[in-house]
Amino acid sequence: MKALNISFDSILPEDILNYDGDLVLTTRKEAPLECEKPMLHEDILEEHPTVIRGLMIQKLSMGYEQDLIIGIDPGQIIGLSVFYYGREIESSFNSSVEELVLHIIKILGGLRARRKIIKIGNGNMNIAKEIVNMLNLKFCSSFELEFVDEHKTSLKIKNFNQRGKRDMLSAKYISQREGFRYSILPLSITG
């Protein structure tokens, strides 16, 4: 939990039923048979940190499945912003298309959502199309794709060496814009 930068209380198994926190993370062996608190088990710790954050938000929200929205700012440095249940659960950047795609696949595969939407800025269509093609080849489920206008998504940042911050912020803005939506079906279905 420290690695996720999430505050937590450490309690004994017999104190779970009286715990006044919002969520309980415990082992299956130590979990009480009946508990009104939302509960997750230790096996989620094997997941990617973004998926863990998403699973926690999902458990706390206890509502309808929400959209999973991934914003991507393509370029030499690729910004990434991931929203789930209306909250940003990741803001990062990457310089490799292949590593980015593998990372996105972990997130798409690890979180349930009513709709999985990937929004990509149209500033560098060569990289954008490379991302989409690789996702279509490696991800075996459907998702929705939008190419959005990324005009005025890059803010001027005083220190030009902080380019990663600018790309992450651009990805966040891209994730909140609308574009023409395509439904992408996996090649296993379309052949």
Short mmCIF file of C-alpha atoms in Angstrom, two decimals:
data_model
loop_
_atom_site.label_atom_id
_atom_site.label_comp_id
_atom_site.label_asym_id
_atom_site.label_seq_id
_atom_site.Cartn_x
_atom_site.Cartn_y
_atom_site.Cartn_z
CA MET A 1 0.00 0.00 0.00
CA LYS A 2 2.94 2.29 0.66
CA ALA A 3 4.11 1.78 -2.93
CA LEU A 4 0.67 2.91 -4.13
CA ASN A 5 0.91 6.00 -1.90
CA ILE A 6 -2.37 5.07 -0.19
CA SER A 7 -2.86 5.66 3.52
CA PHE A 8 -4.01 2.65 5.54
CA ASP A 9 -4.55 1.32 9.03
CA SER A 10 -3.11 -2.00 10.13
CA ILE A 11 -5.58 -3.94 12.27
CA LEU A 12 -5.93 -7.44 13.68
CA PRO A 13 -8.36 -9.89 12.00
CA GLU A 14 -10.69 -9.85 15.03
CA ASP A 15 -11.04 -6.05 14.69
CA ILE A 16 -12.32 -6.13 11.08
CA LEU A 17 -16.02 -6.13 12.01
CA ASN A 18 -15.60 -3.03 14.20
CA TYR A 19 -13.23 -1.17 11.87
CA ASP A 20 -14.55 2.28 10.91
CA GLY A 21 -12.54 2.67 7.69
CA ASP A 22 -14.00 2.50 4.19
CA LEU A 23 -12.38 -0.64 2.78
CA VAL A 24 -10.77 -3.78 4.19
CA LEU A 25 -7.86 -5.60 2.54
CA THR A 26 -7.27 -8.99 4.12
CA THR A 27 -6.39 -12.58 3.37
CA ARG A 28 -9.17 -15.00 2.45
CA LYS A 29 -8.28 -17.07 5.51
CA GLU A 30 -8.67 -14.12 7.92
CA ALA A 31 -11.78 -12.61 6.28
CA PRO A 32 -14.92 -12.78 8.40
CA LEU A 33 -17.78 -14.80 6.90
CA GLU A 34 -20.13 -11.82 7.04
CA CYS A 35 -18.93 -8.24 6.85
CA GLU A 36 -20.80 -5.13 5.76
CA LYS A 37 -17.61 -3.30 4.82
CA PRO A 38 -16.39 -3.58 1.24
CA MET A 39 -13.56 -6.11 1.23
CA LEU A 40 -10.72 -7.03 -1.08
CA HIS A 41 -8.37 -9.97 -0.71
CA GLU A 42 -4.58 -10.20 -0.92
CA ASP A 43 -4.64 -11.70 -4.43
CA ILE A 44 -5.24 -8.22 -5.91
CA LEU A 45 -1.70 -7.29 -4.89
CA GLU A 46 -0.48 -9.37 -7.85
CA GLU A 47 -2.16 -6.88 -10.20
CA HIS A 48 -0.64 -3.76 -11.74
CA PRO A 49 -0.80 -0.71 -9.38
CA THR A 50 -3.27 1.09 -11.68
CA VAL A 51 -5.55 -1.95 -11.67
CA ILE A 52 -5.31 -2.11 -7.85
CA ARG A 53 -6.35 1.56 -7.58
CA GLY A 54 -9.22 0.88 -9.98
CA LEU A 55 -10.41 -2.19 -8.05
CA MET A 56 -10.39 -0.17 -4.84
CA ILE A 57 -12.44 2.63 -6.39
CA GLN A 58 -14.80 0.07 -7.92
CA LYS A 59 -15.33 -1.59 -4.53
CA LEU A 60 -15.90 1.74 -2.78
CA SER A 61 -18.30 3.02 -5.44
CA MET A 62 -20.52 -0.09 -5.34
CA GLY A 63 -22.54 1.27 -8.23
CA TYR A 64 -23.05 0.48 -11.86
CA GLU A 65 -20.00 -0.34 -13.89
CA GLN A 66 -18.55 2.85 -15.22
CA ASP A 67 -16.58 3.73 -18.32
CA LEU A 68 -12.85 3.19 -18.40
CA ILE A 69 -11.35 6.11 -20.34
CA ILE A 70 -7.73 6.13 -21.45
CA GLY A 71 -6.29 9.33 -22.90
CA ILE A 72 -3.10 9.16 -24.96
CA ASP A 73 -0.95 12.03 -26.21
CA PRO A 74 1.16 10.46 -28.99
CA GLY A 75 4.63 11.78 -29.71
CA GLN A 76 8.27 11.06 -28.91
CA ILE A 77 7.19 11.00 -25.29
CA ILE A 78 3.72 9.45 -25.05
CA GLY A 79 1.50 10.84 -22.29
CA LEU A 80 -1.07 8.57 -20.66
CA SER A 81 -4.04 9.38 -18.43
CA VAL A 82 -6.47 6.74 -17.12
CA PHE A 83 -9.91 7.57 -15.69
CA TYR A 84 -12.18 5.06 -13.95
CA TYR A 85 -15.40 5.91 -12.10
CA GLY A 86 -14.69 9.54 -12.98
CA ARG A 87 -11.34 9.58 -11.15
CA GLU A 88 -7.86 9.72 -12.59
CA ILE A 89 -6.13 6.53 -11.45
CA GLU A 90 -2.94 6.98 -13.46
CA SER A 91 -0.96 9.74 -15.08
CA SER A 92 2.30 8.65 -16.68
CA PHE A 93 4.44 8.81 -19.80
CA ASN A 94 6.35 6.36 -21.94
CA SER A 95 8.81 6.55 -24.82
CA SER A 96 8.09 3.10 -26.30
CA VAL A 97 4.89 2.32 -28.19
CA GLU A 98 5.22 -1.40 -27.47
CA GLU A 99 5.69 -0.90 -23.70
CA LEU A 100 2.76 1.53 -23.67
CA VAL A 101 0.49 -0.94 -25.47
CA LEU A 102 1.42 -3.79 -23.10
CA HIS A 103 0.73 -1.46 -20.17
CA ILE A 104 -2.67 -0.44 -21.57
CA ILE A 105 -3.57 -4.10 -22.16
CA LYS A 106 -2.95 -4.85 -18.45
CA ILE A 107 -5.33 -2.03 -17.53
CA LEU A 108 -8.00 -2.96 -20.10
CA GLY A 109 -7.86 -6.61 -19.06
CA GLY A 110 -7.76 -5.94 -15.32
CA LEU A 111 -10.75 -3.63 -14.91
CA ARG A 112 -14.39 -4.27 -15.74
CA ALA A 113 -16.20 -1.42 -17.41
CA ARG A 114 -19.46 -0.78 -19.21
CA ARG A 115 -17.41 0.73 -22.03
CA LYS A 116 -13.65 0.84 -22.57
CA ILE A 117 -12.76 3.98 -24.49
CA ILE A 118 -9.32 4.92 -25.77
CA LYS A 119 -8.97 8.56 -26.82
CA ILE A 120 -5.87 9.39 -28.82
CA GLY A 121 -4.78 12.89 -29.81
CA ASN A 122 -4.44 13.54 -33.53
CA GLY A 123 -1.16 15.47 -33.30
CA ASN A 124 1.02 12.58 -34.48
CA MET A 125 -1.18 10.24 -36.49
CA ASN A 126 1.72 7.90 -37.39
CA ILE A 127 2.30 7.01 -33.73
CA ALA A 128 -1.46 7.06 -33.03
CA LYS A 129 -2.10 4.50 -35.78
CA GLU A 130 0.84 2.39 -34.60
CA ILE A 131 -0.69 2.29 -31.11
CA VAL A 132 -4.12 1.33 -32.46
CA ASN A 133 -2.76 -1.38 -34.77
CA MET A 134 -0.67 -2.92 -32.00
CA LEU A 135 -3.59 -2.80 -29.55
CA ASN A 136 -5.83 -4.48 -32.12
CA LEU A 137 -3.27 -7.23 -32.66
CA LYS A 138 -2.48 -7.88 -28.97
CA PHE A 139 -5.74 -7.18 -27.11
CA CYS A 140 -8.34 -9.91 -27.60
CA SER A 141 -11.45 -7.94 -26.66
CA SER A 142 -13.39 -5.03 -28.10
CA PHE A 143 -12.91 -1.39 -27.16
CA GLU A 144 -14.00 1.99 -28.48
CA LEU A 145 -11.55 4.37 -30.11
CA GLU A 146 -11.68 8.11 -30.61
CA PHE A 147 -9.20 10.31 -32.39
CA VAL A 148 -9.61 13.71 -30.78
CA ASP A 149 -8.40 17.18 -31.68
CA GLU A 150 -5.45 17.87 -29.42
CA HIS A 151 -5.29 21.56 -30.33
CA LYS A 152 -4.47 23.61 -27.18
CA THR A 153 -3.85 20.59 -24.94
CA SER A 154 -0.13 21.32 -24.43
CA LEU A 155 0.43 24.00 -21.85
CA LYS A 156 3.60 26.03 -21.66
CA ILE A 157 5.68 24.74 -18.77
CA LYS A 158 8.51 26.98 -17.52
CA ASN A 159 11.21 24.32 -17.38
CA PHE A 160 11.34 22.67 -20.82
CA ASN A 161 13.04 19.61 -19.26
CA GLN A 162 9.72 18.73 -17.62
CA ARG A 163 8.34 17.46 -20.93
CA GLY A 164 6.89 14.34 -19.34
CA LYS A 165 4.62 16.51 -17.17
CA ARG A 166 3.35 18.35 -20.21
CA ASP A 167 2.61 15.08 -22.05
CA MET A 168 0.75 13.63 -19.05
CA LEU A 169 -1.32 16.81 -18.72
CA SER A 170 -2.06 16.77 -22.46
CA ALA A 171 -3.22 13.15 -22.17
CA LYS A 172 -5.55 14.19 -19.35
CA TYR A 173 -7.09 16.92 -21.52
CA ILE A 174 -7.37 14.50 -24.43
CA SER A 175 -9.24 12.00 -22.24
CA GLN A 176 -11.88 14.66 -21.57
CA ARG A 177 -12.50 15.63 -25.20
CA GLU A 178 -14.91 14.09 -27.65
CA GLY A 179 -14.05 12.73 -31.09
CA PHE A 180 -15.58 10.46 -33.70
CA ARG A 181 -15.97 7.07 -32.05
CA TYR A 182 -15.06 3.77 -33.70
CA SER A 183 -15.80 0.34 -32.28
CA ILE A 184 -12.73 -1.84 -32.56
CA LEU A 185 -13.41 -5.57 -32.62
CA PRO A 186 -10.55 -7.97 -32.00
CA LEU A 187 -9.01 -9.68 -35.01
CA SER A 188 -10.07 -13.03 -33.54
CA ILE A 189 -13.68 -12.01 -34.28
CA THR A 190 -13.19 -10.13 -37.55
CA GLY A 191 -10.55 -12.48 -38.97
#
